[in-house]
Coordinates of C-alpha atoms and ligand atoms in Angstrom, one line a residue:
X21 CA -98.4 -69.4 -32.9
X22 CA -95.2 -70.9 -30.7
X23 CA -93.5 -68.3 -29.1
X24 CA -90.3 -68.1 -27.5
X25 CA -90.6 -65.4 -25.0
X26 CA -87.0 -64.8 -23.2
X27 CA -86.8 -63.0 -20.6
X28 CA -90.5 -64.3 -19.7
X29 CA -89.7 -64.5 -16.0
X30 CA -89.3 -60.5 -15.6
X31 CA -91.2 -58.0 -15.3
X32 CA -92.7 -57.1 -18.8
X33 CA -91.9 -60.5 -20.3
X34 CA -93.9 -61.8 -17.4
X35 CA -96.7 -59.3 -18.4
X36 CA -96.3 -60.1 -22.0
X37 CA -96.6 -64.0 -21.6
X38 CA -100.0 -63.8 -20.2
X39 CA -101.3 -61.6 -22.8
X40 CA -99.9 -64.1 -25.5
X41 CA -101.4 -67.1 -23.9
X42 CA -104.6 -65.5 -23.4
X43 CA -104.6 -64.1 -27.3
X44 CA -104.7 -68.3 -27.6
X45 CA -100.6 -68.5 -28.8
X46 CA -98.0 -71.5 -27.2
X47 CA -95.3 -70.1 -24.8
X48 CA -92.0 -71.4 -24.3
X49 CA -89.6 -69.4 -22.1
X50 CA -86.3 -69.1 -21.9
X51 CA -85.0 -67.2 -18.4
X52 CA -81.7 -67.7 -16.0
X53 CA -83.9 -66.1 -13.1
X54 CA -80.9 -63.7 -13.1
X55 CA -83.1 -61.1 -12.4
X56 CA -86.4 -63.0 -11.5
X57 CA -87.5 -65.8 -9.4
X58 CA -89.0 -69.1 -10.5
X59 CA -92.5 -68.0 -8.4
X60 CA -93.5 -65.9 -11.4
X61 CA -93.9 -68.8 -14.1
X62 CA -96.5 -69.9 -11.7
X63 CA -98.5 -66.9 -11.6
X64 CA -98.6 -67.1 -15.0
X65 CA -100.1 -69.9 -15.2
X66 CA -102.2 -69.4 -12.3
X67 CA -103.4 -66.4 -13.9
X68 CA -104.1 -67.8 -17.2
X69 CA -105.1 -71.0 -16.2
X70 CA -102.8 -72.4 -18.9
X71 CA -99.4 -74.3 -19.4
X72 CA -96.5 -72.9 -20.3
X73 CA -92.8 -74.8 -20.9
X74 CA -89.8 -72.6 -19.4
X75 CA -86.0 -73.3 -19.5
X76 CA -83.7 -72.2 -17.1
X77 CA -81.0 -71.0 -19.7
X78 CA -79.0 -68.4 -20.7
X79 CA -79.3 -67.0 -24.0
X80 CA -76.2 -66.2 -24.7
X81 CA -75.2 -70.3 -24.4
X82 CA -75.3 -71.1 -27.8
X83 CA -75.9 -75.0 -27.3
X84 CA -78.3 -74.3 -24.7
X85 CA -80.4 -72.3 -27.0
X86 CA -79.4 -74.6 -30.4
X87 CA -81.1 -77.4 -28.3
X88 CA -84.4 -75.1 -27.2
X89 CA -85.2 -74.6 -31.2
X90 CA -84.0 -78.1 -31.6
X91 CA -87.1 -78.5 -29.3
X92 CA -89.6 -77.0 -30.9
X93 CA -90.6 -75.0 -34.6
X94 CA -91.3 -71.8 -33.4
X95 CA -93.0 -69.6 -35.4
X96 CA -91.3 -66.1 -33.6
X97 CA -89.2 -65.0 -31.0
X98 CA -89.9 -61.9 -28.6
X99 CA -86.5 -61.1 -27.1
X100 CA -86.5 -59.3 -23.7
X101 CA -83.5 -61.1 -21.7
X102 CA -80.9 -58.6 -21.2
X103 CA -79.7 -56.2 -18.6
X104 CA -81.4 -52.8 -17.9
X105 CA -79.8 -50.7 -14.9
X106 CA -78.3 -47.7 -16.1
X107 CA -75.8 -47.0 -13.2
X108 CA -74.8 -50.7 -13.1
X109 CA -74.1 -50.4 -16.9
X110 CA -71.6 -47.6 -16.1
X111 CA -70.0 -49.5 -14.0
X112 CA -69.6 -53.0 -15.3
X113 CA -70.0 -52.0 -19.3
X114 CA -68.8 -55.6 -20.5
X115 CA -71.0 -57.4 -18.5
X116 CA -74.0 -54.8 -20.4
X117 CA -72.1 -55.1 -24.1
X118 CA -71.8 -59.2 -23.8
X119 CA -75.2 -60.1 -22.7
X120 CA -77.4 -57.4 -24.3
X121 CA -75.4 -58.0 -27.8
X122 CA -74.6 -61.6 -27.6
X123 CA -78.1 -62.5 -26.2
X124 CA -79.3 -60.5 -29.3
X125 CA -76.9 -62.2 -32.1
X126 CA -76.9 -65.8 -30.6
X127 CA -80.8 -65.5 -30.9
X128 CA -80.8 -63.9 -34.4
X129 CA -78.6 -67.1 -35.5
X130 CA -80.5 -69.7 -34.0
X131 CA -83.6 -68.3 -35.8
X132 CA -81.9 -68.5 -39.2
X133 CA -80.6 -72.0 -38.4
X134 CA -84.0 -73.2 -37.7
X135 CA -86.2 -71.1 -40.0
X136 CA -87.7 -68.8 -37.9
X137 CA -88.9 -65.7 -39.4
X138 CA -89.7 -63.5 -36.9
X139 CA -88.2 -61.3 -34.1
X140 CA -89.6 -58.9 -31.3
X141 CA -86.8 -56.8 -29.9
X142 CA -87.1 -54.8 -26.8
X143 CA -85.4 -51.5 -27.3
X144 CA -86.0 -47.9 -25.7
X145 CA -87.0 -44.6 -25.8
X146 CA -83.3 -44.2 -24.8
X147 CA -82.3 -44.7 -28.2
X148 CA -83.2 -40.9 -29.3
X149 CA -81.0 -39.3 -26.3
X150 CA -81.6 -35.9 -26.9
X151 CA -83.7 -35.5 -29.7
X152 CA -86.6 -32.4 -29.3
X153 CA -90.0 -33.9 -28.0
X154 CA -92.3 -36.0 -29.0
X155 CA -90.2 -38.7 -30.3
X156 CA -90.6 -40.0 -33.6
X157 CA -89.9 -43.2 -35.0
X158 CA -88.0 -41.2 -37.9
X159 CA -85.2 -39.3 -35.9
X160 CA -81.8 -40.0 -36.5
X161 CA -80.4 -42.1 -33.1
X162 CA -78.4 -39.2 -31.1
X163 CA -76.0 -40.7 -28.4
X164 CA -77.4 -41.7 -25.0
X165 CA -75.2 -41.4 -21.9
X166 CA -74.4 -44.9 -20.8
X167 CA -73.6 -48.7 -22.0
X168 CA -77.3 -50.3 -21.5
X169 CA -78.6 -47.1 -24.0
X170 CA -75.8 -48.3 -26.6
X171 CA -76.6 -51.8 -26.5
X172 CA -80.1 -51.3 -27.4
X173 CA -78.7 -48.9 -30.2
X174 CA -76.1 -51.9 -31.3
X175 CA -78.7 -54.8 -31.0
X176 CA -81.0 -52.4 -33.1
X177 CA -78.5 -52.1 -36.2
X178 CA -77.7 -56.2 -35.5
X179 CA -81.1 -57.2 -36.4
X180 CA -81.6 -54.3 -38.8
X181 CA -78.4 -55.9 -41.0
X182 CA -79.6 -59.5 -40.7
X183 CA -83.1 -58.2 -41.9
X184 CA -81.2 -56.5 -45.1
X185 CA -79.4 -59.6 -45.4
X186 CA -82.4 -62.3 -45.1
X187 CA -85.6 -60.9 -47.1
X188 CA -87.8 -63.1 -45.5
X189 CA -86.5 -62.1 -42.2
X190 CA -89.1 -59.9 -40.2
X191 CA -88.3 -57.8 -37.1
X192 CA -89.7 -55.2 -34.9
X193 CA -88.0 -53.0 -32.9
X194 CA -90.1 -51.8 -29.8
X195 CA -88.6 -48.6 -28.4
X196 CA -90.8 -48.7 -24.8
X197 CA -91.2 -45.7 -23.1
X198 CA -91.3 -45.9 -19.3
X199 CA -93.4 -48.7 -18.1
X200 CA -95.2 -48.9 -14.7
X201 CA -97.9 -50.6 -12.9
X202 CA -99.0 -54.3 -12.7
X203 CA -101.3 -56.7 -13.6
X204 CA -104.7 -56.0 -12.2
X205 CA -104.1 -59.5 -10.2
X206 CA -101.6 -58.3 -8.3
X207 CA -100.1 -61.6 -8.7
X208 CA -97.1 -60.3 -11.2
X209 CA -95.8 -56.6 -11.7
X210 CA -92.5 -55.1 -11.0
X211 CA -90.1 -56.4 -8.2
X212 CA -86.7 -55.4 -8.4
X213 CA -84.0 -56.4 -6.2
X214 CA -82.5 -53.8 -3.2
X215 CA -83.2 -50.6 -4.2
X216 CA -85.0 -49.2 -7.4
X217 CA -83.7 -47.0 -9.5
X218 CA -86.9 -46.2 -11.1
X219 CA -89.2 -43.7 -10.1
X220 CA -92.5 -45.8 -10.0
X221 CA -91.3 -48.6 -7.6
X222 CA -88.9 -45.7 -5.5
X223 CA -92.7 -44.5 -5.2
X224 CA -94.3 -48.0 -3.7
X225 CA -91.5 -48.5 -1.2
X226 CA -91.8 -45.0 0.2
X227 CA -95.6 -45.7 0.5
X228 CA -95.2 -48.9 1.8
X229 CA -92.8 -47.3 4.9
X230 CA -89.8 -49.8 3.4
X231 CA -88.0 -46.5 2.3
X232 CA -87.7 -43.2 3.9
X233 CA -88.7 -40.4 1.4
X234 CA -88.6 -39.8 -2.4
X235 CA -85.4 -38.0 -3.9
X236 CA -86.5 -35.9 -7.0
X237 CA -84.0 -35.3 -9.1
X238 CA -84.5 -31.4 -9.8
X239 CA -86.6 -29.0 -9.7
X240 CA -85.0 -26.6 -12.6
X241 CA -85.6 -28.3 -15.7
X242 CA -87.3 -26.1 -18.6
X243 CA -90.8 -28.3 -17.5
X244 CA -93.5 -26.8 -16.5
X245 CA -93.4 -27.7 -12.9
X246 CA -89.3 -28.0 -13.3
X247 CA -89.8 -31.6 -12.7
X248 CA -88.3 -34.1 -15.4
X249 CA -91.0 -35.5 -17.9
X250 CA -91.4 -38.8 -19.3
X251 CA -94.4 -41.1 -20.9
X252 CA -95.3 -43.4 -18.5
X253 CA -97.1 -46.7 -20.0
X254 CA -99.1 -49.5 -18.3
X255 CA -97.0 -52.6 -18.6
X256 CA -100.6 -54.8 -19.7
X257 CA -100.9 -51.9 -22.6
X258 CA -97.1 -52.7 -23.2
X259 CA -97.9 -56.2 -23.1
X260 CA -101.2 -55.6 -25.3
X261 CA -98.3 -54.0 -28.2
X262 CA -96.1 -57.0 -28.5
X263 CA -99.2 -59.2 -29.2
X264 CA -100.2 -56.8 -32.1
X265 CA -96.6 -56.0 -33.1
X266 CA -96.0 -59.8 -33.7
X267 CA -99.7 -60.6 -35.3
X268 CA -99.3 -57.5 -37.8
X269 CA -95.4 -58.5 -38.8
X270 CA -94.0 -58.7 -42.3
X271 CA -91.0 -59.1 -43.6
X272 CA -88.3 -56.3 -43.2
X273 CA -87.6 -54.0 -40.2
X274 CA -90.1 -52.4 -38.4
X275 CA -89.6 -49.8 -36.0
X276 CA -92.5 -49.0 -33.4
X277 CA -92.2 -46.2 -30.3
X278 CA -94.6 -47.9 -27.6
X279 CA -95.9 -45.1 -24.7
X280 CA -99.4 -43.2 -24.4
X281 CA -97.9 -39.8 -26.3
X282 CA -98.6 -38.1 -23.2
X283 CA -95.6 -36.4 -21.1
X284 CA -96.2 -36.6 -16.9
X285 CA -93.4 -34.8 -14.5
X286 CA -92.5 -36.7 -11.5
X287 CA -94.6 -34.3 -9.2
X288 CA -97.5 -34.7 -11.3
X289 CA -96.7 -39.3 -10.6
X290 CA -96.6 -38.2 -6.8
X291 CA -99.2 -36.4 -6.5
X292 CA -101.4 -38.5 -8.5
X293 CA -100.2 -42.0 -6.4
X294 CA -100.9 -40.0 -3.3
X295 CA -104.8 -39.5 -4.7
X296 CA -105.5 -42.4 -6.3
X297 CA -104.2 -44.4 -3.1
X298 CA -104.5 -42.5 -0.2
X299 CA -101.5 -42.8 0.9
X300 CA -98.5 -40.2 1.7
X301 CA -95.4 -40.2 -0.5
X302 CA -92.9 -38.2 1.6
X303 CA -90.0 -36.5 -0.9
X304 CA -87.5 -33.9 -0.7
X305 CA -86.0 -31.8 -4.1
X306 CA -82.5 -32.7 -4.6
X307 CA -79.8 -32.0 -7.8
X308 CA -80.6 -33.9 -11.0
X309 CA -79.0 -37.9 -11.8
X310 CA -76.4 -37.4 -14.5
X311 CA -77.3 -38.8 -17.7
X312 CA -81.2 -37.5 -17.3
X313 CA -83.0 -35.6 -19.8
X314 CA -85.8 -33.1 -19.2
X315 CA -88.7 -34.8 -21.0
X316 CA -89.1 -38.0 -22.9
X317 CA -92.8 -38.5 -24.2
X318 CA -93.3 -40.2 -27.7
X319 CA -95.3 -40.0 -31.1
X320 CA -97.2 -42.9 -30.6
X321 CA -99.0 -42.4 -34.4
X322 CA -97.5 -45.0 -36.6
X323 CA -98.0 -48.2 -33.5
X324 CA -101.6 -46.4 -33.9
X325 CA -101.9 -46.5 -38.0
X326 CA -99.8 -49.9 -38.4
X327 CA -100.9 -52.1 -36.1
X328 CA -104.0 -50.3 -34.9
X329 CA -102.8 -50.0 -31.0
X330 CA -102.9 -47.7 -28.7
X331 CA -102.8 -47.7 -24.7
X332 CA -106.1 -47.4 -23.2
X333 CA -104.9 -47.4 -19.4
X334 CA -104.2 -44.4 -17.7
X335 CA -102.1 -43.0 -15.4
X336 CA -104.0 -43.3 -12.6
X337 CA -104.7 -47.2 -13.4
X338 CA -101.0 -47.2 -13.5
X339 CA -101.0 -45.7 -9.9
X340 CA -103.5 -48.0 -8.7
X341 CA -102.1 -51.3 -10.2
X342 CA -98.5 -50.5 -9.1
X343 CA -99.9 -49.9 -5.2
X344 CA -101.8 -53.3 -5.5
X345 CA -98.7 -55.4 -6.3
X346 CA -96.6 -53.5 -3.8
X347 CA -99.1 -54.1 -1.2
X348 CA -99.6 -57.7 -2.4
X349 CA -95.3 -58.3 -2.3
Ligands
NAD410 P1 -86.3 -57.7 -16.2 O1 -85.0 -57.6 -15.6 O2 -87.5 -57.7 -15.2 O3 -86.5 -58.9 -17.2 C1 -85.4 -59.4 -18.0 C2 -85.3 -60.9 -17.8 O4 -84.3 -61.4 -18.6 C3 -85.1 -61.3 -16.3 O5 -86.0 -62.2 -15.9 C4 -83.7 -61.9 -16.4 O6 -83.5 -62.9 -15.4 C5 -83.6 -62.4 -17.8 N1 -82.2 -62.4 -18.4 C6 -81.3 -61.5 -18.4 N2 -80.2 -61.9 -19.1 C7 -80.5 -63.1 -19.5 C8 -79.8 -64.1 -20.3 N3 -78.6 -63.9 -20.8 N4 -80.4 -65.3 -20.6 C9 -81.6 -65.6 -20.1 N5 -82.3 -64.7 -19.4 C10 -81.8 -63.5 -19.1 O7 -86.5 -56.4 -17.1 P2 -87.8 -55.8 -17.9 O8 -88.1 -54.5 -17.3 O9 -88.8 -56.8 -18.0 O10 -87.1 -55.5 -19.3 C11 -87.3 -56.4 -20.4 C12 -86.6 -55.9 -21.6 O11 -87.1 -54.6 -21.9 C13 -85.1 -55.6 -21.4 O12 -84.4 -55.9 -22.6 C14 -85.0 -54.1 -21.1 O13 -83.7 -53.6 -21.4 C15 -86.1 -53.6 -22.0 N6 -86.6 -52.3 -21.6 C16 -87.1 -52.2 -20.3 C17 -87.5 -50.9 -19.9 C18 -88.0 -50.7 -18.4 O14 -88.1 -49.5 -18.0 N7 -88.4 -51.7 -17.7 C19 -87.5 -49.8 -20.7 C20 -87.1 -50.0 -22.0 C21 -86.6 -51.3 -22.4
UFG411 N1 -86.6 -39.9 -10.6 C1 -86.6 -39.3 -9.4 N2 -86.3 -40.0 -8.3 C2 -86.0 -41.3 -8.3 C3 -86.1 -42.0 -9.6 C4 -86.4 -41.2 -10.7 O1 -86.8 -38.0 -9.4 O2 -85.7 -41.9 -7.3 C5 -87.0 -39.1 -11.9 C6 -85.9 -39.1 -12.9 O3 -85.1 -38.1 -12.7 C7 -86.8 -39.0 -14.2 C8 -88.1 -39.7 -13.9 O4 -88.1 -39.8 -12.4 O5 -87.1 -37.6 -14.4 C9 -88.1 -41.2 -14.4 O6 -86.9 -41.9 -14.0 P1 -86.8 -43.4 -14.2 O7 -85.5 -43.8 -13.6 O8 -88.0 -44.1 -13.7 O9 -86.8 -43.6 -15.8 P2 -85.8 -43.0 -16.9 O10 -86.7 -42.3 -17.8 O11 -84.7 -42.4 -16.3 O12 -85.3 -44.4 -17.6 C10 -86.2 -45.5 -17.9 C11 -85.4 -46.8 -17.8 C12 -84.4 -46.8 -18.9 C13 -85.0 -46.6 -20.2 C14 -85.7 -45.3 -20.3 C15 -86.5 -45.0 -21.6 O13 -84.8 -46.9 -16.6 O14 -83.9 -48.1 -18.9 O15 -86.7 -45.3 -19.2 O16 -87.3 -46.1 -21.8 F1 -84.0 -46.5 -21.2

């Protein structure tokens, strides 16, 4: 199949790409390095000892992307170009509503136009706010408690409506849990820009002596260590799930919660790292980020039934493959 992969350039679009060409499928990708760096397309290839075509566009620049499937007859389009820090999207919420929506309708339009008929949407486990544990694909959406967690919940409903609309039109919403690690390279993985919000790189840098210490955010939540609890997922089994989610798609909407089903507290992350590694991770217990929940793990059962995935790496590979790319950086 021809792909268009936007977002391709970042972290699990990156991941993703490889996994598509090595499955045998063309990839064309569509990126405005806004939050990547040219360097990456060639480790894709380098890795996969493949070619690739990439644009430096924005998808939200209608002619930009009207001439990309002017290009080519794709046969479906895996959508992860957007925005994704949660403070930031506090902050600035129009620059979060315009390019995670618009990114999301210009692309749905463009498809119709050219009569491509299916859609891979990257969504999150942030979607069911504060629904009980494990999530399930079923749940009614509850609120979440910032602008990036609505635009997933807006581009969701988007591409459900132009499904309803368009019979032939397939789509697959991916809610991804939290994803961490690397390839096994160590050529690609996850490199954000000043510092991370996210607990698995926070976790590199301290290794790595570029940051101080580790700041977990409580100790008093009804976990068993008090620590908050997510589903942490290797970003090549994440990469692994769009590959099957596409090959399996039919017509309709298709909703899919990708993350191992198992629930690991943030102690539990450190002191597995620390292991696995054999290196310190220096911390220090402070009060909780607003806007976090105490646990976030999914039901990972249908993904399993449907499309007969599941994620074979562990946490500790996670660990392991994360260290690598930091020490690789
Ligand atoms: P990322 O920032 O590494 O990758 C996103 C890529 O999209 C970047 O390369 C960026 O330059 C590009 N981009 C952004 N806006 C664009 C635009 N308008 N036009 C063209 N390119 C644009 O992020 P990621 O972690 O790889 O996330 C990919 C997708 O998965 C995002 O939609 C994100 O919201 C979603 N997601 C991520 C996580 C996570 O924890 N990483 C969790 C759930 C969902
Ligand atoms: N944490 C710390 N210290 C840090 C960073 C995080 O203790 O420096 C804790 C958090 O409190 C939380 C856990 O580590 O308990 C995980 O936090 P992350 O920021 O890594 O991940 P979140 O679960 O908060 O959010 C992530 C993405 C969201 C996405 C969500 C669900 O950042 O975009 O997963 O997929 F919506």
């Amino acid at each position: 199949m021809h792909i268009l992969v936007t977002g391709g350039a970042g972290y699990i679009g990156s991941h993703t790409s490889v996994v598509l060409l090595e499955a045998g499928h063309e990839v064309i990708i569509v990126d405005n390095l806004s939050n990547s760096k040219i360097e990456t397309i060639d480790r894709i290839k380098q890795i996969t000892k493949k070619e690739l075509i990439f644009y430096q566009e924005d998808v939200t620049d209608e002619a930009a992307v009207d001439a990309i499937f002017s290009n080519h007859s794709f046969d479906g389009v895996i959508h992860f170009a957007g925005f994704k820090a949660v403070g930031e999207s506090v902050e600035f919420p129009l620059k979060y509503y315009y390019n995670n929506t618009v990114s999301t309708m210009v692309l749905a339009k463009y498809c119709l136009k050219y009569g491509v008929k299916q859609f891979v949407f990257s969504s999150s486990a942030t979607v069911y706010g504060e629904n009980d544990v494990p999530f399930v694909e079923t749940m009614e959406l509850l609120p979440t408690t910032n602008p990036y967690g609505e635009t997933k919940v807006i581009s969701e409903r988007i591409l459900t409506d132009v499904a309803k609309a368009n019979r032939d039109f397939a789509v697959s919403l991916l809610r991804y849990f939290n994803p961490v690690g690397a390839h096994e390279s160590g050529l690609i993985g996850e490199d954000p820009r000043g510092i991370p919000n996210n607990l698995m790189p926070y976790i590199t840098k301290v290794a790595k002596g570029k940051l101080e210490k580790l700041r977990i955010f409580g100790n008093d939540y009804p976990t068993p260590d008090g620590t908050g609890v997510r589903d942490y997922i290797h970003v090549m089994d994440l990469a692994e799930g769009h590959v099957a989610a596409l090959e399996k798609l039919t017509p309709g909407v298709h909703v899919y919660n990708l993350g191992t089903g198992r629930g690991i507290s943030v102690l539990e992350l450190v002191k597995t790292f620390e292991e696995v590694n054999g290196v310190k991770v220096p911390y220090e217990i402070v009060g909780r980020r607003p806007g976090d929940i105490a646990e976030s793990y999914a039901d990972v059962s249908k993904a399993k039934a449907e499309l007969g995935w599941t994620a074979k790496r562990g946490i500790r590979e996670m660990c392991r493959d994360a260290w690598r790319y930091e020490c690789g950086v």
